[in-house]
Coordinates of C-alpha atoms and ligand atoms in Angstrom, one line a residue:
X30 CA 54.2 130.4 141.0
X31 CA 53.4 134.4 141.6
X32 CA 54.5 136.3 138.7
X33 CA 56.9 133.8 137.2
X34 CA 56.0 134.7 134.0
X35 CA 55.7 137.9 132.2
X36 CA 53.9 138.6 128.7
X37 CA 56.3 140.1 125.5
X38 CA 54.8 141.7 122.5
X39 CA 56.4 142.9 119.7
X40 CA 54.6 144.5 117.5
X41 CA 56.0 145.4 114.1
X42 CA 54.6 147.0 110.4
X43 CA 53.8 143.4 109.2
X44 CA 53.9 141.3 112.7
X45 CA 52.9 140.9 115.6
X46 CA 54.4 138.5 117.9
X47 CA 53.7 137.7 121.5
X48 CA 55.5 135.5 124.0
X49 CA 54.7 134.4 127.7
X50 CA 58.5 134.7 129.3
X51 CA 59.9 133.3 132.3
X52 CA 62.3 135.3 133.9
X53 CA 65.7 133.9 132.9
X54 CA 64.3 134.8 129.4
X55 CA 63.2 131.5 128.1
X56 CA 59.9 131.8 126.0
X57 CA 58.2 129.4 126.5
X58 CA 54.8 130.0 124.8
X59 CA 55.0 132.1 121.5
X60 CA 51.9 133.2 118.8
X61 CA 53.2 135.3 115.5
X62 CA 50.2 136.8 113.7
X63 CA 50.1 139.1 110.6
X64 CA 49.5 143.2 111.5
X65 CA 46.5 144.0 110.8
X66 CA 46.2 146.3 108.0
X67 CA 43.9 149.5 107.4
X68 CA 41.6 148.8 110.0
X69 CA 43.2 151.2 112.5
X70 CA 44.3 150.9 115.9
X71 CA 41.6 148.8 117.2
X72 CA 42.0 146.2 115.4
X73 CA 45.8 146.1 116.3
X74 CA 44.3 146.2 120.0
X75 CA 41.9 143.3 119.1
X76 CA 44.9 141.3 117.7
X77 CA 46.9 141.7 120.8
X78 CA 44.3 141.1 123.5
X79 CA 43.9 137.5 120.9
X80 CA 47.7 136.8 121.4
X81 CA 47.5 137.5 125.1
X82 CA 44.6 135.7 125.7
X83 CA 46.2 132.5 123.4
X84 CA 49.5 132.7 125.5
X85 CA 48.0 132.6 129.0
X86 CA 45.0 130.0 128.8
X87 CA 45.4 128.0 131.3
X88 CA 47.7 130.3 133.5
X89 CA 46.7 132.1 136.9
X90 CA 46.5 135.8 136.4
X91 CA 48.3 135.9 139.7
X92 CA 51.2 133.9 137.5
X93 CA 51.5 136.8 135.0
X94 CA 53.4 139.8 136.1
X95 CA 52.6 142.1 133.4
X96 CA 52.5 142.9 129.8
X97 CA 55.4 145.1 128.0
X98 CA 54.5 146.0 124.0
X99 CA 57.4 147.1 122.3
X100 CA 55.7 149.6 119.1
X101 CA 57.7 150.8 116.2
X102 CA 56.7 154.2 117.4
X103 CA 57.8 157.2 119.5
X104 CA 57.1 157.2 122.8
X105 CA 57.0 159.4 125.5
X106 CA 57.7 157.1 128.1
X107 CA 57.0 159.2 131.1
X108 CA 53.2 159.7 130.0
X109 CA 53.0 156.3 128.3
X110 CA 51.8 157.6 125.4
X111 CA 52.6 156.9 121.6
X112 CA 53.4 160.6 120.1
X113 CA 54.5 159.7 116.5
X114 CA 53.8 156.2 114.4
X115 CA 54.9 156.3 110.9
X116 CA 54.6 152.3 109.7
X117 CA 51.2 152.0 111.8
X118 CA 48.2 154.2 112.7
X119 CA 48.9 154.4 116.9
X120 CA 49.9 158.2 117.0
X121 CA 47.6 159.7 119.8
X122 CA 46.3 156.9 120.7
X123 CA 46.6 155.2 124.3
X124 CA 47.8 152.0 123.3
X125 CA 48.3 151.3 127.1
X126 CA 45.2 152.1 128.0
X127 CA 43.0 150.8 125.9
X128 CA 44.9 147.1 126.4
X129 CA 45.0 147.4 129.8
X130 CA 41.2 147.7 129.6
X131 CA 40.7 144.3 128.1
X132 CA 43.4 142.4 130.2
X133 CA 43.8 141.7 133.7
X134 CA 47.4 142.4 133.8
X135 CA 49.2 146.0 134.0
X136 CA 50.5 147.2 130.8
X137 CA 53.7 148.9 130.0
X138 CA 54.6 150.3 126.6
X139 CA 58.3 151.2 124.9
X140 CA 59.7 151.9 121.6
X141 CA 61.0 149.2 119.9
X142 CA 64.6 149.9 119.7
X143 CA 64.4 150.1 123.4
X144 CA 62.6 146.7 123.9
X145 CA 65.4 145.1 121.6
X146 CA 68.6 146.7 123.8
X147 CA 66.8 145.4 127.0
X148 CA 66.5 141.8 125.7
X149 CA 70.1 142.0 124.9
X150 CA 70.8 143.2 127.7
X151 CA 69.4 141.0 129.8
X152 CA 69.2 137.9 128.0
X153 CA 72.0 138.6 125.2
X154 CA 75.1 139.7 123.5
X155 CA 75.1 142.7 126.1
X156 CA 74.6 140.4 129.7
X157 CA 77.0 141.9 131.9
X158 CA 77.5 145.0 129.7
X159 CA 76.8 148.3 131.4
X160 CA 77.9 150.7 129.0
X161 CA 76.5 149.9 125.4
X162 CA 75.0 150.9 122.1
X163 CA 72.3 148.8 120.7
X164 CA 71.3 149.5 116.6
X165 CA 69.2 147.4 114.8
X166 CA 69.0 147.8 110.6
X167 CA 66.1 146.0 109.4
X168 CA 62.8 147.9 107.8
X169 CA 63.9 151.1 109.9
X170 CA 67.0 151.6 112.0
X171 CA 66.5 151.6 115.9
X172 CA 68.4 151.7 118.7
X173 CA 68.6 151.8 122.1
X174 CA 71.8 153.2 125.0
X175 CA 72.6 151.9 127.9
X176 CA 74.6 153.8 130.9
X177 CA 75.6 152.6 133.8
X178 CA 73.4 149.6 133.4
X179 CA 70.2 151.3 133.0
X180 CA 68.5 152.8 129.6
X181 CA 68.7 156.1 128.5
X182 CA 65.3 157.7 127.8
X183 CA 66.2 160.8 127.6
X184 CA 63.7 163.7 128.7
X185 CA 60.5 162.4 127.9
X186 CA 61.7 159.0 127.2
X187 CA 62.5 159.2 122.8
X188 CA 66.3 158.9 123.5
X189 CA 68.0 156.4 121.5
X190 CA 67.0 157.0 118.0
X191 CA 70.2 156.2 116.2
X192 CA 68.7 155.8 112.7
X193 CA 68.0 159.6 112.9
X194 CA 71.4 160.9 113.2
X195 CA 72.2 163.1 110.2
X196 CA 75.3 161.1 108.6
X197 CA 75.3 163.2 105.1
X198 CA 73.9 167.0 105.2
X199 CA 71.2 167.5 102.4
X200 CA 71.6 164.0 102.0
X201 CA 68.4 161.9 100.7
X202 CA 65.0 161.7 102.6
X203 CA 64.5 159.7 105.7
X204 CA 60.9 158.2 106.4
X205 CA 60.5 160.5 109.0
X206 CA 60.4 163.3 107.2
X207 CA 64.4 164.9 107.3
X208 CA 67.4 164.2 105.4
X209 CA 70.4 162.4 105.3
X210 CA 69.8 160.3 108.5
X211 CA 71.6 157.0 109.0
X212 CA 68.1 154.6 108.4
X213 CA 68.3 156.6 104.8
X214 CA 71.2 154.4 104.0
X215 CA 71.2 151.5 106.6
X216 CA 67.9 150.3 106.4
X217 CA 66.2 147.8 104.0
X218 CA 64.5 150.1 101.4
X219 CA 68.7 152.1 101.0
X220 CA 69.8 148.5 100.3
X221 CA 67.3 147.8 97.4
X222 CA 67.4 151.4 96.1
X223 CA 71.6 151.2 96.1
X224 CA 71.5 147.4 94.8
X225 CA 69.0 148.2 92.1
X226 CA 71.7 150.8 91.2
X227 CA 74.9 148.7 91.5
X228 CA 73.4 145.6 89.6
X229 CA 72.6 147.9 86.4
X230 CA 76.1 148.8 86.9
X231 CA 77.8 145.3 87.3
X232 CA 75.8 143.9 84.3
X233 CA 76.8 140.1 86.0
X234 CA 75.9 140.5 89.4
X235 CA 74.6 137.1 91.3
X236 CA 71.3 139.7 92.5
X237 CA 70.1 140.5 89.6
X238 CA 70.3 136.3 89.2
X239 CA 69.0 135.9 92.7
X240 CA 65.9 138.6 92.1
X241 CA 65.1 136.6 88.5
X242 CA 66.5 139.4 86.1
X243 CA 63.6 141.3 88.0
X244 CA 65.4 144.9 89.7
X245 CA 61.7 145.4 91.1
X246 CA 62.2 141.6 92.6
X247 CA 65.5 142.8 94.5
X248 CA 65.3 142.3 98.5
X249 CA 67.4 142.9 101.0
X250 CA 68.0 139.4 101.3
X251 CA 68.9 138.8 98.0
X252 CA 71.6 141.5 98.2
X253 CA 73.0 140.2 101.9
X254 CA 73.0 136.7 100.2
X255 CA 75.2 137.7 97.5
X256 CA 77.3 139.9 99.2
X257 CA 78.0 136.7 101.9
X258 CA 78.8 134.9 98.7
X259 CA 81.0 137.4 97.6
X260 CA 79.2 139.2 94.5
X261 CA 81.3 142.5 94.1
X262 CA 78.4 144.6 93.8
X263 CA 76.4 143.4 96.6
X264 CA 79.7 143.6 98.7
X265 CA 80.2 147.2 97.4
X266 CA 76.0 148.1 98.8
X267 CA 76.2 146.6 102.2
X268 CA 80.0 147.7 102.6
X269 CA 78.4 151.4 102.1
X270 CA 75.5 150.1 104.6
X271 CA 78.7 149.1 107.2
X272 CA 80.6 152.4 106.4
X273 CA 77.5 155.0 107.2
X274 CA 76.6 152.9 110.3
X275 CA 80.3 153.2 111.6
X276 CA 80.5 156.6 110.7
X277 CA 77.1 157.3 113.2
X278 CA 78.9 155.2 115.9
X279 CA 82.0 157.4 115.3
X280 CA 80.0 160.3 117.2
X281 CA 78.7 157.9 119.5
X282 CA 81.6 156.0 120.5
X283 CA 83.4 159.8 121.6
X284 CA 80.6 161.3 123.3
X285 CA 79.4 158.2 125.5
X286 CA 82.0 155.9 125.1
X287 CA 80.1 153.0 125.6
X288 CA 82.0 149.2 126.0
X289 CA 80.7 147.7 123.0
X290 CA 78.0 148.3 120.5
X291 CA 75.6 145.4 120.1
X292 CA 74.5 145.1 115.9
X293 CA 71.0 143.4 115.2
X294 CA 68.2 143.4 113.1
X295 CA 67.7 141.1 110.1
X296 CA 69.9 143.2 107.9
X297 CA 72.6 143.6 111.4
X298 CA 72.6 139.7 111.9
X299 CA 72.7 138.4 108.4
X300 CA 75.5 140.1 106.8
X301 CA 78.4 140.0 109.5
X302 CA 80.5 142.7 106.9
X303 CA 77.9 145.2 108.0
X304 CA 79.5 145.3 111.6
X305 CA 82.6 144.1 110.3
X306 CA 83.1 147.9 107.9
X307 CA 81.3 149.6 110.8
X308 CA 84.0 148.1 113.5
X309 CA 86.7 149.7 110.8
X310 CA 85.3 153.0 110.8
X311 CA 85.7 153.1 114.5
X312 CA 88.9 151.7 114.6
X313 CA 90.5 154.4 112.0
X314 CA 87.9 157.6 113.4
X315 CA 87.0 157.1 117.0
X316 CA 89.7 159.9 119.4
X317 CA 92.5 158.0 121.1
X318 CA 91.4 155.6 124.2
X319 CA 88.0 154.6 122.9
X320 CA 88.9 152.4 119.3
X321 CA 88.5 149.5 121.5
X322 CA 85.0 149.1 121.9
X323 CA 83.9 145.6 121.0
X324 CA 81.5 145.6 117.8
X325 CA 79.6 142.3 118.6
X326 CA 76.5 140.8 116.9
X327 CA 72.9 140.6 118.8
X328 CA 72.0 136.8 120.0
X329 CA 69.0 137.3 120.5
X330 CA 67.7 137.3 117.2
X331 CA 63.9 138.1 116.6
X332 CA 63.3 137.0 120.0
X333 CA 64.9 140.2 121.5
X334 CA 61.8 142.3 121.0
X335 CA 59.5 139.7 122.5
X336 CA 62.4 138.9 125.4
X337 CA 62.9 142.6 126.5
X338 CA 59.3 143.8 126.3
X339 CA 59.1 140.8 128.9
X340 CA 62.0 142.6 130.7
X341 CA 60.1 145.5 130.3
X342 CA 57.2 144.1 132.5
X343 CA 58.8 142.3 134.8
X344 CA 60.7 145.9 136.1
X345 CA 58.0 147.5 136.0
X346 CA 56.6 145.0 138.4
X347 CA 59.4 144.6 140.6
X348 CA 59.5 149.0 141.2
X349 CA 55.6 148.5 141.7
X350 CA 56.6 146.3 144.1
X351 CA 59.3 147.8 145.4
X352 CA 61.7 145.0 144.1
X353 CA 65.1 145.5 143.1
Ligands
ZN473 ZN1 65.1 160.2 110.0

């Protein structure tokens, strides 16, 4: 069938993963493949032409309505360009361009966090939610708002960058360069860096058991499995992770008053007390009128990036087209 399908890619620090998509959101042909590392950007182009060329053998290109690559980058969405890259070495480059040179099919690109509050929305814990706020804790924070049933880009297409909020002033450095942003003590290197510290502190902690008596062994996932076990200290780290989220969505919840704020990401779908803390803070901080937003976990899972960069393509197609 024309365009029944459309191709997904997420493409992370450490993975890439591409899916063909029909479009109800069921993948239904998936490759995962390890990032490619210090070769630059053309080898990440080489890996995802591999994926594409995997996932569609076989197909029609006239079944394929496009390819959407969701990149853990900024993006100026207008121009289709990547402007900054921190985890991989795209900034400058014309990711679009270059793909679209070796594929058949039009290419769309979109930061991450955007990708992921698309699948949700489409597909997920946000179908039939116009108003929302999508965050996603896992190596960075992302995020991604909807109003009025579209997503907001913003100017030039970089809205939605929740993990940059400044939570504590003069607090400690964010990856991107500033200080006291939320990722700087919701994402995975804050939970290691506040475990290592609470587990020298709570001599019997269950993560310092988990991580082999090793503090340099400690993951994220150590800590969220002790914490869902109960372990005081790893309760007490992703508590704190809940608390600084909740106190971002605090400003977020007043100024756009969204319907619900959708919580993903490994570290956002393992430990439900991350959402749990982060409803709380709403619930005592938020004005008058707005405390009942609905704090609700993403469904989607690590398929949202390669679901809503599907979504991604598909739209674009259908405005191309002039389909609504
Ligand atoms: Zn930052």
């Amino acid at each position: 069938m024309r365009n029944a399908y459309a191709i997904g890619l997420d493409v992370g620090g450490t993975r890439i993963a591409a899916g063909l998509v029909e479009r109800k959101g069921r993948i239904v042909r998936e490759v995962k493949l390890s990032t490619p590392k210090g070769s630059g950007p053309f080898a990440i182009v080489d890996a995802i032409v591999d994926a594409v060329s995997e996932i569609t053998s076989g197909l029609h290109p006239s079944e394929i309505a496009g390819v959407g690559i969701g990149l853990p980058a900024q993006i100026d969405f207008t121009r289709q360009s990547v402007e900054f890259c921190t985890n991989l070495p795209l900034a400058g480059i014309d990711m679009r361009g270059l793909v679209m040179s070796r594929l058949k099919y039009p290419v769309t690109i979109d930061n991450d966090g955007n990708t992921a509050a698309l699948g949700e929305s489409r597909y997920g814990a946000a179908k039939g939610i116009k108003d929302f706020v999508m965050v996603t804790l896992g190596t960075g924070v992302g995020g991604g708002v909807f109003i009025g049933g579209k997503l907001h880009r913003g100017s030039r297409g970089f809205a939605g960058e929740i993990g940059h909020m400044v939570i504590v002033v003069d607090g400690p450095e964010c990856p991107c360069g500033g200080h006291g942003h939320l990722e700087s003590f919701s994402a995975r290197p804050a939970v290691i860096r506040e475990a290592r510290a609470a587990a020298e502190t709570y001599r019997g902690s269950s993560i310092t058991r988990l991580a082999g008596g090793d503090a340099d062994a400690i993951t994220a996932e150590i800590v969220i499995e002790a914490a869902n076990a109960g372990d005081e200290a790893a309760v007490e780290v992703m508590s704190r992770v809940g608390d600084m989220l909740g106190e971002g969505l605090v400003g977020l919840v007043n100024v756009l008053n969204p319907e619900a704020i959708i919580v993903g990401g490994g570290i956002g779908e393992s430990c439900p007390m991350v959402s749990k803390r982060a409803a709380g803070r709403i619930a005592a901080e938020a004005l008058a009128g707005r405390r009942d937003v609905r704090v609700l976990i993403a469904e989607l899972g690590n398929d949202a990036g390669v679901a809503g960069a599907a979504a991604l393509a598909f739209d674009d197609h259908d405005s191309r087209e002039g389909i609504h």
